[in-house]
Coordinates of C-alpha atoms in Angstrom, one line a residue:
X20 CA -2.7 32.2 47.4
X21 CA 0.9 32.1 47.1
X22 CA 2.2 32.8 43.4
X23 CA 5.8 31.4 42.2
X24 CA 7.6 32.6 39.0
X25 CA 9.3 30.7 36.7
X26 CA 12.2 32.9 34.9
X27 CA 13.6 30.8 32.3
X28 CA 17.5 33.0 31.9
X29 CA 20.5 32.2 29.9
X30 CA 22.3 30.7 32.3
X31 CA 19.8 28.1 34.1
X32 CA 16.3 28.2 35.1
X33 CA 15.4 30.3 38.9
X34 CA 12.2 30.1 40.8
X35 CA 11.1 33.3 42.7
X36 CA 8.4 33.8 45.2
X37 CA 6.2 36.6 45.4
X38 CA 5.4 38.1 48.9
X39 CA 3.1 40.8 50.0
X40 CA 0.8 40.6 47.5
X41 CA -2.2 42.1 48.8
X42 CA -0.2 45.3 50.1
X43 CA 0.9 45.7 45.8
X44 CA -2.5 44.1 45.0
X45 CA -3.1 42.9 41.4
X46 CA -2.4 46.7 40.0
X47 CA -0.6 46.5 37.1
X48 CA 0.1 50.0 37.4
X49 CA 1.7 49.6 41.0
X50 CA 3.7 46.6 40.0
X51 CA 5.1 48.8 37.1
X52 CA 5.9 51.9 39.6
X53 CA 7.7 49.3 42.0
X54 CA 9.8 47.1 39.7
X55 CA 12.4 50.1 38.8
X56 CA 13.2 50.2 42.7
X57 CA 15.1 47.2 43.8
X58 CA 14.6 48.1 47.8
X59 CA 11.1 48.0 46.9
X60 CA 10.7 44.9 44.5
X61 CA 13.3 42.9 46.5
X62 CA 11.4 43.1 49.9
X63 CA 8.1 41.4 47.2
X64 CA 10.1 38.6 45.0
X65 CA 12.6 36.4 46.6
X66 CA 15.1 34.1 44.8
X67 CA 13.8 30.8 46.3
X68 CA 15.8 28.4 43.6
X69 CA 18.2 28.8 40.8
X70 CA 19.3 25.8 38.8
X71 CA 22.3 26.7 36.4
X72 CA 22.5 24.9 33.2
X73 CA 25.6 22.1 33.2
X74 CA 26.7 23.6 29.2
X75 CA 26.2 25.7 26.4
X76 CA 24.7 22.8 24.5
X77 CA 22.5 22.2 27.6
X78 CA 21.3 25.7 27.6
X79 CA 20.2 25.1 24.0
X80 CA 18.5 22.4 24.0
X81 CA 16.2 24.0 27.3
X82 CA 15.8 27.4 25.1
X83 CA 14.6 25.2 22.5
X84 CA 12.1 23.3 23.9
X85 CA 10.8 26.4 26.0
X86 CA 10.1 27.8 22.8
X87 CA 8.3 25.5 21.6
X88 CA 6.1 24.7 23.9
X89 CA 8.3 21.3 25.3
X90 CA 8.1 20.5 29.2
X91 CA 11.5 18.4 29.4
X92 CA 12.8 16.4 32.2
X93 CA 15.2 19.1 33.5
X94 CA 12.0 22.0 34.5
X95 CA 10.0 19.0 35.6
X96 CA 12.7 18.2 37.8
X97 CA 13.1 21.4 39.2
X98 CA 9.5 22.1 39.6
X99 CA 9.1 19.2 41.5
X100 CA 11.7 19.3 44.0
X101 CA 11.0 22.7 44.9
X102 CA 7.3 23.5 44.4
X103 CA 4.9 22.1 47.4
X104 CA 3.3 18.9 46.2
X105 CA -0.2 19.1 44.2
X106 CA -2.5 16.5 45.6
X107 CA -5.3 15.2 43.8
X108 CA -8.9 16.3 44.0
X109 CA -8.3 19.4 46.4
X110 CA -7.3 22.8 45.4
X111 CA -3.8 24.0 45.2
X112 CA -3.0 26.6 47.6
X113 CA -0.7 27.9 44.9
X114 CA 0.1 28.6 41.5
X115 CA 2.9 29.2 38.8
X116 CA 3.4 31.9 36.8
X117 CA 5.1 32.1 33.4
X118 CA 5.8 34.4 30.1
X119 CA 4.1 31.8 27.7
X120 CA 0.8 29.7 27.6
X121 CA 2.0 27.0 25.7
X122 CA 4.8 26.0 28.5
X123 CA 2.3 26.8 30.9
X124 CA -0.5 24.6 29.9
X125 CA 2.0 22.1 29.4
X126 CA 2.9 21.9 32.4
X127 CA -0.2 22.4 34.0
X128 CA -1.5 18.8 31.9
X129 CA 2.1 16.6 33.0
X130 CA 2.4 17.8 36.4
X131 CA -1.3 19.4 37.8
X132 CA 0.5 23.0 38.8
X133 CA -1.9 25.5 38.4
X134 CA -0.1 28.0 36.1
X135 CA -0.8 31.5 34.9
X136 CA 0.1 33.7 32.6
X137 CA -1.2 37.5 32.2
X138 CA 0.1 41.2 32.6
X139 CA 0.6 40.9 36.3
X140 CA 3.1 38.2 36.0
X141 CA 4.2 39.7 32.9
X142 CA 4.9 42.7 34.9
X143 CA 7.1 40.7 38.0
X144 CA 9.2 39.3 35.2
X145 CA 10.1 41.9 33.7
X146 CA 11.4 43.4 37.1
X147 CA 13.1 39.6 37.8
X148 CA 15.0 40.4 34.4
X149 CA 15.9 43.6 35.0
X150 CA 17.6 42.8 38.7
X151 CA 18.5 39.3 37.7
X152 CA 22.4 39.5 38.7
X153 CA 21.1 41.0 42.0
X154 CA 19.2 38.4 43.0
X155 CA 21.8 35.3 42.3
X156 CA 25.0 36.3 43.9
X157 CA 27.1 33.5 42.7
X158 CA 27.3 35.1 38.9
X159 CA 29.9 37.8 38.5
X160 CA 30.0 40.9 36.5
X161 CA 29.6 39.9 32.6
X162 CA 28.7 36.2 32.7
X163 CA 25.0 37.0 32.4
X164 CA 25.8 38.9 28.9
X165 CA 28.1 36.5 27.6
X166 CA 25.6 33.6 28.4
X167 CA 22.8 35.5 27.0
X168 CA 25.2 36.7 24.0
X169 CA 26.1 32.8 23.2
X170 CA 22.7 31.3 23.8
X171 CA 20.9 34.3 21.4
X172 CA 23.7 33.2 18.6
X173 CA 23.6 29.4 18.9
X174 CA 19.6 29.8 19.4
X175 CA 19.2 31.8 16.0
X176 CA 22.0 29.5 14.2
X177 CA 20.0 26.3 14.9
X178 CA 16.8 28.2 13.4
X179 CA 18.0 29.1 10.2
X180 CA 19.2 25.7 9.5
X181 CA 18.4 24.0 6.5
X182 CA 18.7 21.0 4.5
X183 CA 21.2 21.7 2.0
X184 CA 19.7 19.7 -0.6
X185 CA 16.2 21.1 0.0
X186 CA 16.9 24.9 -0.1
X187 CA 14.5 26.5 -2.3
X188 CA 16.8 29.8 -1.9
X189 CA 18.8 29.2 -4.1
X190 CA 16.6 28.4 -6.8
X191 CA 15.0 32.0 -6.2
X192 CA 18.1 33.4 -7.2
X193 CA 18.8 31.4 -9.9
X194 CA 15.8 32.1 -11.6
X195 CA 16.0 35.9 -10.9
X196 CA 20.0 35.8 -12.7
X197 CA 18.5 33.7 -15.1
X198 CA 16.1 36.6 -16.1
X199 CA 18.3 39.5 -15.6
X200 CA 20.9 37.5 -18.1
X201 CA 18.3 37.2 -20.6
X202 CA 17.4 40.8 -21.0
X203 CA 21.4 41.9 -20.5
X204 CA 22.5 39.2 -23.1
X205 CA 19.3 40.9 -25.9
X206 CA 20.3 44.2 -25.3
X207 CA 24.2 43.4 -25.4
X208 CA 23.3 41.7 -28.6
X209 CA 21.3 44.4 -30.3
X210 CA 24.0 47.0 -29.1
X211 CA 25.9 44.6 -31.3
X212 CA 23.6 44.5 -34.2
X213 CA 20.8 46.9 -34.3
X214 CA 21.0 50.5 -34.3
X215 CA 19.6 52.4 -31.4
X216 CA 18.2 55.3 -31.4
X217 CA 19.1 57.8 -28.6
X218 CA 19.1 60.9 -30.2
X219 CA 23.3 61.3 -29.5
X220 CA 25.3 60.8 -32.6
X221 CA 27.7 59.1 -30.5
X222 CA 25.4 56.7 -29.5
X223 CA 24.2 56.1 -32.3
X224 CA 26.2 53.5 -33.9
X225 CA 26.0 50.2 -35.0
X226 CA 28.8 48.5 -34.5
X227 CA 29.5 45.6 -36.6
X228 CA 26.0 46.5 -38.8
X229 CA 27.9 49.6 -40.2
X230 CA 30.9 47.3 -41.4
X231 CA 28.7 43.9 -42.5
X232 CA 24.8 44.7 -42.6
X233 CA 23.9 41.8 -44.9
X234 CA 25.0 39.2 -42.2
X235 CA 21.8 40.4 -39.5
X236 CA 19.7 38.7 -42.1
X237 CA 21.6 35.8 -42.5
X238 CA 22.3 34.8 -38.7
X239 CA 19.6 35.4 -36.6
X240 CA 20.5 34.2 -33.7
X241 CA 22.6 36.1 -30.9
X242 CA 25.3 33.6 -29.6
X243 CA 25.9 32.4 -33.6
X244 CA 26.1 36.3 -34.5
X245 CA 28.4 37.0 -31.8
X246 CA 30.8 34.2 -32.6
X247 CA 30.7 35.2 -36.6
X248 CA 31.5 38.5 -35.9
X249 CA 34.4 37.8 -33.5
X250 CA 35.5 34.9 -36.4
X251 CA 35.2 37.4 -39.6
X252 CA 36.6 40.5 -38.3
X253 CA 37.3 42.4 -41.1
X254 CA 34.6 41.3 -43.6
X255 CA 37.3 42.1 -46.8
X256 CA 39.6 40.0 -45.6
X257 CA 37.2 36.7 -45.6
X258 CA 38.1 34.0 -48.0
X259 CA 38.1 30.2 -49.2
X260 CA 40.6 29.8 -46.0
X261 CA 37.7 30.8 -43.7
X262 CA 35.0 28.4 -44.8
X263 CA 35.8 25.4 -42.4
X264 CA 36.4 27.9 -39.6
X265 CA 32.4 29.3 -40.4
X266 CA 31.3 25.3 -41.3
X267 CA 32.3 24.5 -37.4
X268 CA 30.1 27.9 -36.2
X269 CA 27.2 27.4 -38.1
X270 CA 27.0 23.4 -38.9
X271 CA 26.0 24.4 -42.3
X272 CA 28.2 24.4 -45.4
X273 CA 25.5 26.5 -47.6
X274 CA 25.3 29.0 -44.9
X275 CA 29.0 29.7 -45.1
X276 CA 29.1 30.3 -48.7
X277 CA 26.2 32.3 -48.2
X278 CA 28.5 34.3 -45.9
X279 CA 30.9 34.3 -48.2
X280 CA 29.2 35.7 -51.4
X281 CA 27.9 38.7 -48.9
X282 CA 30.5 40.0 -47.6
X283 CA 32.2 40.2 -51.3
X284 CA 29.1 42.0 -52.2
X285 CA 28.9 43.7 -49.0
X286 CA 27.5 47.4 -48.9
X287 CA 29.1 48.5 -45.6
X288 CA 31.7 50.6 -44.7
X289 CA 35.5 49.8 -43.2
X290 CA 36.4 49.9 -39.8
X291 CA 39.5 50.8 -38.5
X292 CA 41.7 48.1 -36.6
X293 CA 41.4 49.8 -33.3
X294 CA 37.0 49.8 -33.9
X295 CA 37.4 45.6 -35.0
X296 CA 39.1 45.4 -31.6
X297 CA 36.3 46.9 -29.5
X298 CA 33.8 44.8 -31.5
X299 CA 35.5 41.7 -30.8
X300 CA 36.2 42.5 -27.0
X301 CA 32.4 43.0 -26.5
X302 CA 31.6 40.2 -28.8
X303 CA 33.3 38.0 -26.4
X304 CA 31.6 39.4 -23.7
X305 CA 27.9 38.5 -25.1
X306 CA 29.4 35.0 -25.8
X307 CA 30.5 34.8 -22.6
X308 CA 27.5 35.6 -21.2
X309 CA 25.6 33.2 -23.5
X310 CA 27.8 30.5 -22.2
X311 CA 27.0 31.0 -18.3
X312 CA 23.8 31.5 -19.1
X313 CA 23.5 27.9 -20.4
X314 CA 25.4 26.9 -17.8
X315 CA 22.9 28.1 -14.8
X316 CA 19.9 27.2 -16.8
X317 CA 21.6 23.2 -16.3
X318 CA 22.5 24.2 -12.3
X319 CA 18.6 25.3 -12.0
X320 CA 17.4 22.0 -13.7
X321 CA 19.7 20.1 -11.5
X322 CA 18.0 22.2 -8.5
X323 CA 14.8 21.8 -9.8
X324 CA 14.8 18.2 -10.0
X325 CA 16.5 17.9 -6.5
X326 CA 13.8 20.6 -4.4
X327 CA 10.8 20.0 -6.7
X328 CA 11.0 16.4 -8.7
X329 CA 7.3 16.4 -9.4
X330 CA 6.5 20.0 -10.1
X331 CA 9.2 20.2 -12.6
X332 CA 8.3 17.1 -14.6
X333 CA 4.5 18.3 -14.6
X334 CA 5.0 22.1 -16.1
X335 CA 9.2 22.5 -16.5
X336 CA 11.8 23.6 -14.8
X337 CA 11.7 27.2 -15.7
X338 CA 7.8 28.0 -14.8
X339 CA 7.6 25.7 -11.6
X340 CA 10.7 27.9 -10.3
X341 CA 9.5 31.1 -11.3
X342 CA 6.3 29.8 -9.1
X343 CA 8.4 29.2 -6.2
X344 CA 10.4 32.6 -6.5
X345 CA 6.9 34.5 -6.6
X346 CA 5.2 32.7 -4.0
X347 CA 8.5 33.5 -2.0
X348 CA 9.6 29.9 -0.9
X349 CA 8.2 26.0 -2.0
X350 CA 6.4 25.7 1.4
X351 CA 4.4 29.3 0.8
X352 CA 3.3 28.0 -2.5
X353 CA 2.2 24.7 -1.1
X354 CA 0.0 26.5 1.5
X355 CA -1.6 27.9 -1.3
X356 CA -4.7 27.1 -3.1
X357 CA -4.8 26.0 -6.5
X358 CA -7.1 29.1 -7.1
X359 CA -4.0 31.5 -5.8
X360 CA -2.0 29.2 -7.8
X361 CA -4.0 29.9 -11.1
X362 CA -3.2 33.9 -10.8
X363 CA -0.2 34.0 -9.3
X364 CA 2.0 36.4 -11.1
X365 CA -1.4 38.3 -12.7
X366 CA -2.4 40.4 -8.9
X367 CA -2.4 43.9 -10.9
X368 CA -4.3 42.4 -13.2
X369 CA -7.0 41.0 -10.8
X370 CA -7.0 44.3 -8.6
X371 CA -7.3 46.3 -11.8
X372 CA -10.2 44.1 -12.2
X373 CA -12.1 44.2 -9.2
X374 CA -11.4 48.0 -8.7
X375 CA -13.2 48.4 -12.3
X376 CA -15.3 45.4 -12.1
X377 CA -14.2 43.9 -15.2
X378 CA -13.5 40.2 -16.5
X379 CA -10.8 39.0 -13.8
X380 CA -7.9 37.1 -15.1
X381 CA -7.7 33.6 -15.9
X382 CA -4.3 32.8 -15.9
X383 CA -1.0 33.8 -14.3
X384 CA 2.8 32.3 -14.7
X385 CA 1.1 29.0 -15.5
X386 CA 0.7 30.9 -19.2
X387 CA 4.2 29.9 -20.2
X388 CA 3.6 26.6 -19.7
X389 CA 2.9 25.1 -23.0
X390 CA -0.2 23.2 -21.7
X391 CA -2.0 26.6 -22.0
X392 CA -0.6 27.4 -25.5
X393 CA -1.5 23.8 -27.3
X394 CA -5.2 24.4 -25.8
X395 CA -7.7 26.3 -28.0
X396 CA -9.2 29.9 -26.9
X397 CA -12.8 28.9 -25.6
X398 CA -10.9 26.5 -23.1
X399 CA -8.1 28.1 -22.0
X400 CA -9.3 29.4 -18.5
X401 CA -10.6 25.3 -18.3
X402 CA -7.2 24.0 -18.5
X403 CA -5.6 26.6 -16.0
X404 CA -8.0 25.6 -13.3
X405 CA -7.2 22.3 -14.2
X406 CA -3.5 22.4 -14.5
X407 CA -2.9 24.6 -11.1
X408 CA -4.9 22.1 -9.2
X409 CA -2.4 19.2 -10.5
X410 CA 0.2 22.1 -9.9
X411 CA -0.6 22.2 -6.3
X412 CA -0.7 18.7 -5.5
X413 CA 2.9 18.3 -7.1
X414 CA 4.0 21.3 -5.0
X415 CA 2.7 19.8 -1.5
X416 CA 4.2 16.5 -2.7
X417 CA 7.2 17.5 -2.8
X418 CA 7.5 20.2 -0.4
X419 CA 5.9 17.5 2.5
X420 CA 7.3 14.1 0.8
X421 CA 10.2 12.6 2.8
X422 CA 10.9 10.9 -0.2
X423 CA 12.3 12.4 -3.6
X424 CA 10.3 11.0 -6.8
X425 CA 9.1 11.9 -9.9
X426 CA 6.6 9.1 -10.5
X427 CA 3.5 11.5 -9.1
X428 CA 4.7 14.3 -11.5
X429 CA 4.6 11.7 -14.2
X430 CA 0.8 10.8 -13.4
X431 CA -0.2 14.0 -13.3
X432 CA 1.1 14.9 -16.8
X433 CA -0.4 12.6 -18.2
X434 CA -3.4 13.8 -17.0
X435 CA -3.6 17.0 -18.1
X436 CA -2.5 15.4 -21.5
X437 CA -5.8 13.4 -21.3
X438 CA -7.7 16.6 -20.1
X439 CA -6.4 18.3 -23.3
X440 CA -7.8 15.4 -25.6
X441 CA -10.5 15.6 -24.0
X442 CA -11.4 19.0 -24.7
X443 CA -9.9 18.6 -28.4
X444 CA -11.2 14.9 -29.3
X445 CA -14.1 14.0 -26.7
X446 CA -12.3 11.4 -24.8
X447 CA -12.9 10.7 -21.9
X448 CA -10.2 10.8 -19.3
X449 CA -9.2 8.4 -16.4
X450 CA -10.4 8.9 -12.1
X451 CA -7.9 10.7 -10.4
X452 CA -8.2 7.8 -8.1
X453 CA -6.8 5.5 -10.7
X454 CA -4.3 7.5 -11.2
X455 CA -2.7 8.3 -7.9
X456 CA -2.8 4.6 -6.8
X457 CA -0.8 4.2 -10.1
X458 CA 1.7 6.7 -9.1
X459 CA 2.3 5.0 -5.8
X460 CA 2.6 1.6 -7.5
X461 CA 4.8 3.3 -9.8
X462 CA 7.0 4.8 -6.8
X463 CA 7.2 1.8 -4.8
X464 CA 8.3 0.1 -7.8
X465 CA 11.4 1.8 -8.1
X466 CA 12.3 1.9 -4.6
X467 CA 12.2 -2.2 -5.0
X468 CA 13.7 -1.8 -7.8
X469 CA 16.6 0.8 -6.6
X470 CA 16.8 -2.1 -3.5
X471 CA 16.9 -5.2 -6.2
X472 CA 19.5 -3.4 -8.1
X473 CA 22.0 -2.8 -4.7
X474 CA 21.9 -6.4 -3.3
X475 CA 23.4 -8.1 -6.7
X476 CA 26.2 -5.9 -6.7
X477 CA 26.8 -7.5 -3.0
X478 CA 26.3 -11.2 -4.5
X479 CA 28.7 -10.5 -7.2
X480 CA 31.7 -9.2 -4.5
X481 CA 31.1 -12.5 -2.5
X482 CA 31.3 -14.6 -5.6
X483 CA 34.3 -13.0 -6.5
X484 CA 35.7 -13.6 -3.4
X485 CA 34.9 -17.1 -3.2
X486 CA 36.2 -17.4 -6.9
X487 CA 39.5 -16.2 -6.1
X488 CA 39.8 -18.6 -2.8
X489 CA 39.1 -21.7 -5.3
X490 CA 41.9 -20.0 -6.9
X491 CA 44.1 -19.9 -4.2
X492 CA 43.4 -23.4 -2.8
X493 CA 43.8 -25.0 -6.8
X494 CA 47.3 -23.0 -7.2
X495 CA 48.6 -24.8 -3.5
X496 CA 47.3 -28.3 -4.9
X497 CA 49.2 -27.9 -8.0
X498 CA 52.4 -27.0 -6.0
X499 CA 51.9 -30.0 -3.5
X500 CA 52.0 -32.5 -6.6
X501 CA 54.5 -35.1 -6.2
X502 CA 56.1 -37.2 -9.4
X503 CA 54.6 -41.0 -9.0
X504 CA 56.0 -43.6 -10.9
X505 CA 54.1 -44.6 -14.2
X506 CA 52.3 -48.1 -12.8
X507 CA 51.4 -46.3 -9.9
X508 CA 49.9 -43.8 -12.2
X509 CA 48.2 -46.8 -14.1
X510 CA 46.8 -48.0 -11.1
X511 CA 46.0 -44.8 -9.8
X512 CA 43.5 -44.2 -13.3
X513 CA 42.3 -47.7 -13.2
X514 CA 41.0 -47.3 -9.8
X515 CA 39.7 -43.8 -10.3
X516 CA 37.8 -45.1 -13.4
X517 CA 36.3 -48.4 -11.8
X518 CA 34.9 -46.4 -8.6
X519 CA 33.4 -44.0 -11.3
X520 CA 31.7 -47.1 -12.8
X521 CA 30.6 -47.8 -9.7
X522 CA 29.2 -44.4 -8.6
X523 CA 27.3 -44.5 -12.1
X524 CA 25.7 -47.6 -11.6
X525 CA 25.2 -46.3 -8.8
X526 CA 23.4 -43.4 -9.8
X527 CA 21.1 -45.7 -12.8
X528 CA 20.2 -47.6 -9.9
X529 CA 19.1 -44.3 -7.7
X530 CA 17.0 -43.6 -11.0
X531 CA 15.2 -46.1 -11.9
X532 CA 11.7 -46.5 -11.2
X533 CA 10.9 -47.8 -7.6
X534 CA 8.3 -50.3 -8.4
X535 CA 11.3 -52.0 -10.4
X536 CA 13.7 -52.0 -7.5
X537 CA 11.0 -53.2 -5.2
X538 CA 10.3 -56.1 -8.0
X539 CA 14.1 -57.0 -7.9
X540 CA 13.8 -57.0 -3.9
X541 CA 10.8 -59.1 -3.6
X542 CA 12.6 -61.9 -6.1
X543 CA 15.7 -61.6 -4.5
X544 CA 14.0 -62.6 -0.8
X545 CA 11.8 -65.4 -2.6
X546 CA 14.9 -66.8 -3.9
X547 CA 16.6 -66.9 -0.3
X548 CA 13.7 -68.1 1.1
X549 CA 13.2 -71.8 -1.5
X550 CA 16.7 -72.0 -0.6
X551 CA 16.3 -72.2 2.7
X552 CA 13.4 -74.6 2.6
X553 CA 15.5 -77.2 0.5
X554 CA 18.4 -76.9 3.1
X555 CA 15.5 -77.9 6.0
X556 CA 14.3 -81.0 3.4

């Protein structure tokens, strides 16, 4: 049986034919001795066809649909014109070999070619590859890399595209700053306002604590204590003057007196001018900080509600992208089950568990969801099962969802809020069935709605347009007016108001009853007709 070999290269696809096969034989081992000489592999595979590819983009789109699988119109082409012919119901007297199944048994279903695809062949490619300039005499020195060097960077660019507005990526990272920012912007402010104790005297310090202690009882929140600290400076120096300045920090009148009456009373020691300087440079900093830390947590919600619309309405922004960042990606934690789901973020935990066969855990990430805190102890492992099953719905929803909505996230918050009364209060909560053909309701809604609110704005143009033609044609009538004597304006109204007359009775005519104008008809004609008679007497 003859055996042909389909080498699919960078520069177009060649067919080679393999002679002398039962002098090699099927021996792997053999074929592997003889590929390294080309005297010896030449005299076994011949070039027989080599089709080049007509451009880069070409090339492309063939390495693309090799890979996956895809028998396109090109490779039929040029198995056909240059393989014997297949006829039906007898028994090739060949067959095709290639490097992959998939492209094999596709072509083995469009266009009968027995193909096959095992070390042997694996083996005669490897040694077409390795003399593949040899063999096709019409490529010089260095085109085979460059092809090869183009196709492999065009081939992995068109892989790791994405949808920009889908990238889950960058919500990953977001999340992970958002963290890292957290625990930098508490430590920043406790370096501010708590003492720590490192054992160096130099370290420790507390900075603005040692000048104004009473004020870490008063403000308790960072970003506030950094601004007050950067706003007092030196605490003897605060005043009446200063009150607005604290009013517009703080929102809060009585707090700035409170302020006020402590630093007069204040127990803490000076600071020199060149200390107040480094306490206000690194004050800054935390409020800095503070402020881009606000300002990412509003990029992830934007992100959020553009990758995952219905996981982020169901459990928040925050938790549903800490999900994605530990499940690596929104499609991995789709593929997941909602009993992964439940634990994810808990694996030491579990493993901790099994190794010493204790109570496994019941609950994950999903813990800072505030679903889990509002539900009593006895039921809390109840309402994670229950919440990452809705959880993994929302994720495949939108991770497989062409469309971007938040109407399925809705539904399935309310839900888990009736799951929750149900464990508190007894009542009993709606079919699921119910409640997903409400959510699609819901979702087609708004597209109609979305579609409703776009045509009017269309209407509203043409009106306009229309409006200011009337315009137009009304300003040229008023130029084309001509001065008439008064009679002939006289006569003009007179006979403008006695065809109005005319067209209203008219019009009362048009609306009266018709069995009155038929009565008026049928008298008229009886009238005609005694006055005909009398003219005939």
């Amino acid at each position: 049986m003859a055996l042909f070999i389909l080498y699919e290269s960078a520069s177009g696809y060649a067919l080679f034919e393999a002679h002398g096969l039962d002098e090699i034989g099927q021996n792997t081992e053999a074929v592997r001795n003889s590929v390294s000489d080309l005297n010896r592999f030449g005299k076994v595979v011949k070039l027989r066809s080599f089709n080049p590819f007509t451009s880069a983009l070409d090339a492309l789109k063939q390495c693309n649909a090799v890979s996956e699988g895809i028998l396109t119109d090109e490779l039929r082409t040029v198995l056909e014109t240059n393989l014997p012919k297949v006829k039906e119901g007898k028994k090739s007297k060949f067959s095709l070999g290639v490097s992959d199944s998939k492209i094999g048994s596709q072509i083995s279903e469009v266009t009968k070619i027995p193909c096959q695809s095992n070390e042997f062949v694996n083996e005669l490619l490897r040694g077409v590859r390795l003399h593949f300039d040899k063999f096709v005499g019409d490529l010089k020195s260095g085109d085979l890399e460059k092809a090869q060097l183009g196709l492999g960077h065009s081939y992995s660019r068109a892989k790791v595209k994405f949808n920009v507005n889908r990238v889950d990526n960058m919500v990953i990272q977001a999340i992970f700053l958002l963290d890292t920012l957290d625990k930098d912007i508490n430590s920043f402010s406790m370096r501010v306002r708590v003492k720590f104790s490192t054992g160096s005297p130099t370290v420790c310090r507390e900075w603005y604590s040692w000048h104004f202690p009473e004020l870490v009882k008063i403000v308790n929140d960072n970003y506030l204590y950094a601004k007050a600290a950067k706003f007092i400076e030196d605490k003897s120096k605060l005043s009446e003057d200063k009150i607005p300045g604290l009013c517009d920090i703080f929102g809060d009148e009585d707090k700035a007196r409170e302020i006020l009456e402590a630093a007069k009373a204040s127990m803490g020691q000076d600071l020199s001018p060149v200390d107040l300087i480094n306490v206000q440079q690194f004050a800054q900093r935390v409020m800095d900080l503070s402020e881009y830390r606000r300002r990412l947590y509003d990029y992830l919600v934007a992100k959020m509600n553009d990758i995952a619309p219905n996981l982020a309405s169901l459990i928040g922004e925050v938790v549903g992208a800490r999900l994605i960042s530990h499940a690596g990606s929104l499609t991995n934690l789709a593929k997941c089950p909602s009993s992964t789901l439940q634990i994810l973020g808990a694996e030491k935990a579990l493993f901790r568990a099994l190794k010493t066969r204790g109570n496994t855990p019941k609950y994950g990430l999903i813990f800072h969801s505030s679903f889990i805190g509002r539900t009593s102890s006895k039921n809390k492992g109840r309402m994670a099962r229950y919440l990452a099953n809705k959880c993994s719905i929302a994720s495949r929803i939108d991770c497989f969802s062409e469309k971007g909505t938040t109407a399925f996230g809705e539904k399935l918050r309310e839900q888990v809020e009736e799951r929750l009364d149900f464990y508190d209060k007894g009542v009993a909560p709606r079919k699921n069935i119910d409640v997903m053909k409400s959510a699609i309701e819901s979702a087609d809604n708004k597209d109609t709605e979305m579609e409703t609110e776009a045509a009017p704005v269309e209407v509203s143009g043409k009106k306009a347009k229309k409006k200011k033609q009337k315009a137009a044609a009304a300003d040229e009538d008023d130029g084309m007016d001509v001065e008439l004597p008064d009679q002939a304006i006289d006569d003009g109204a007179n006979g403008v108001a006695s065809e109005q007359e005319g067209t209203v009775k008219k019009k009362k005519n048009k609306k009266d009853d018709n069995g009155e104008v038929l009565e008026a008809a049928d008298e008229t004609k009886k009238k005609k007709k005694k006055s005909k008679r009398k003219d005939t007497e």
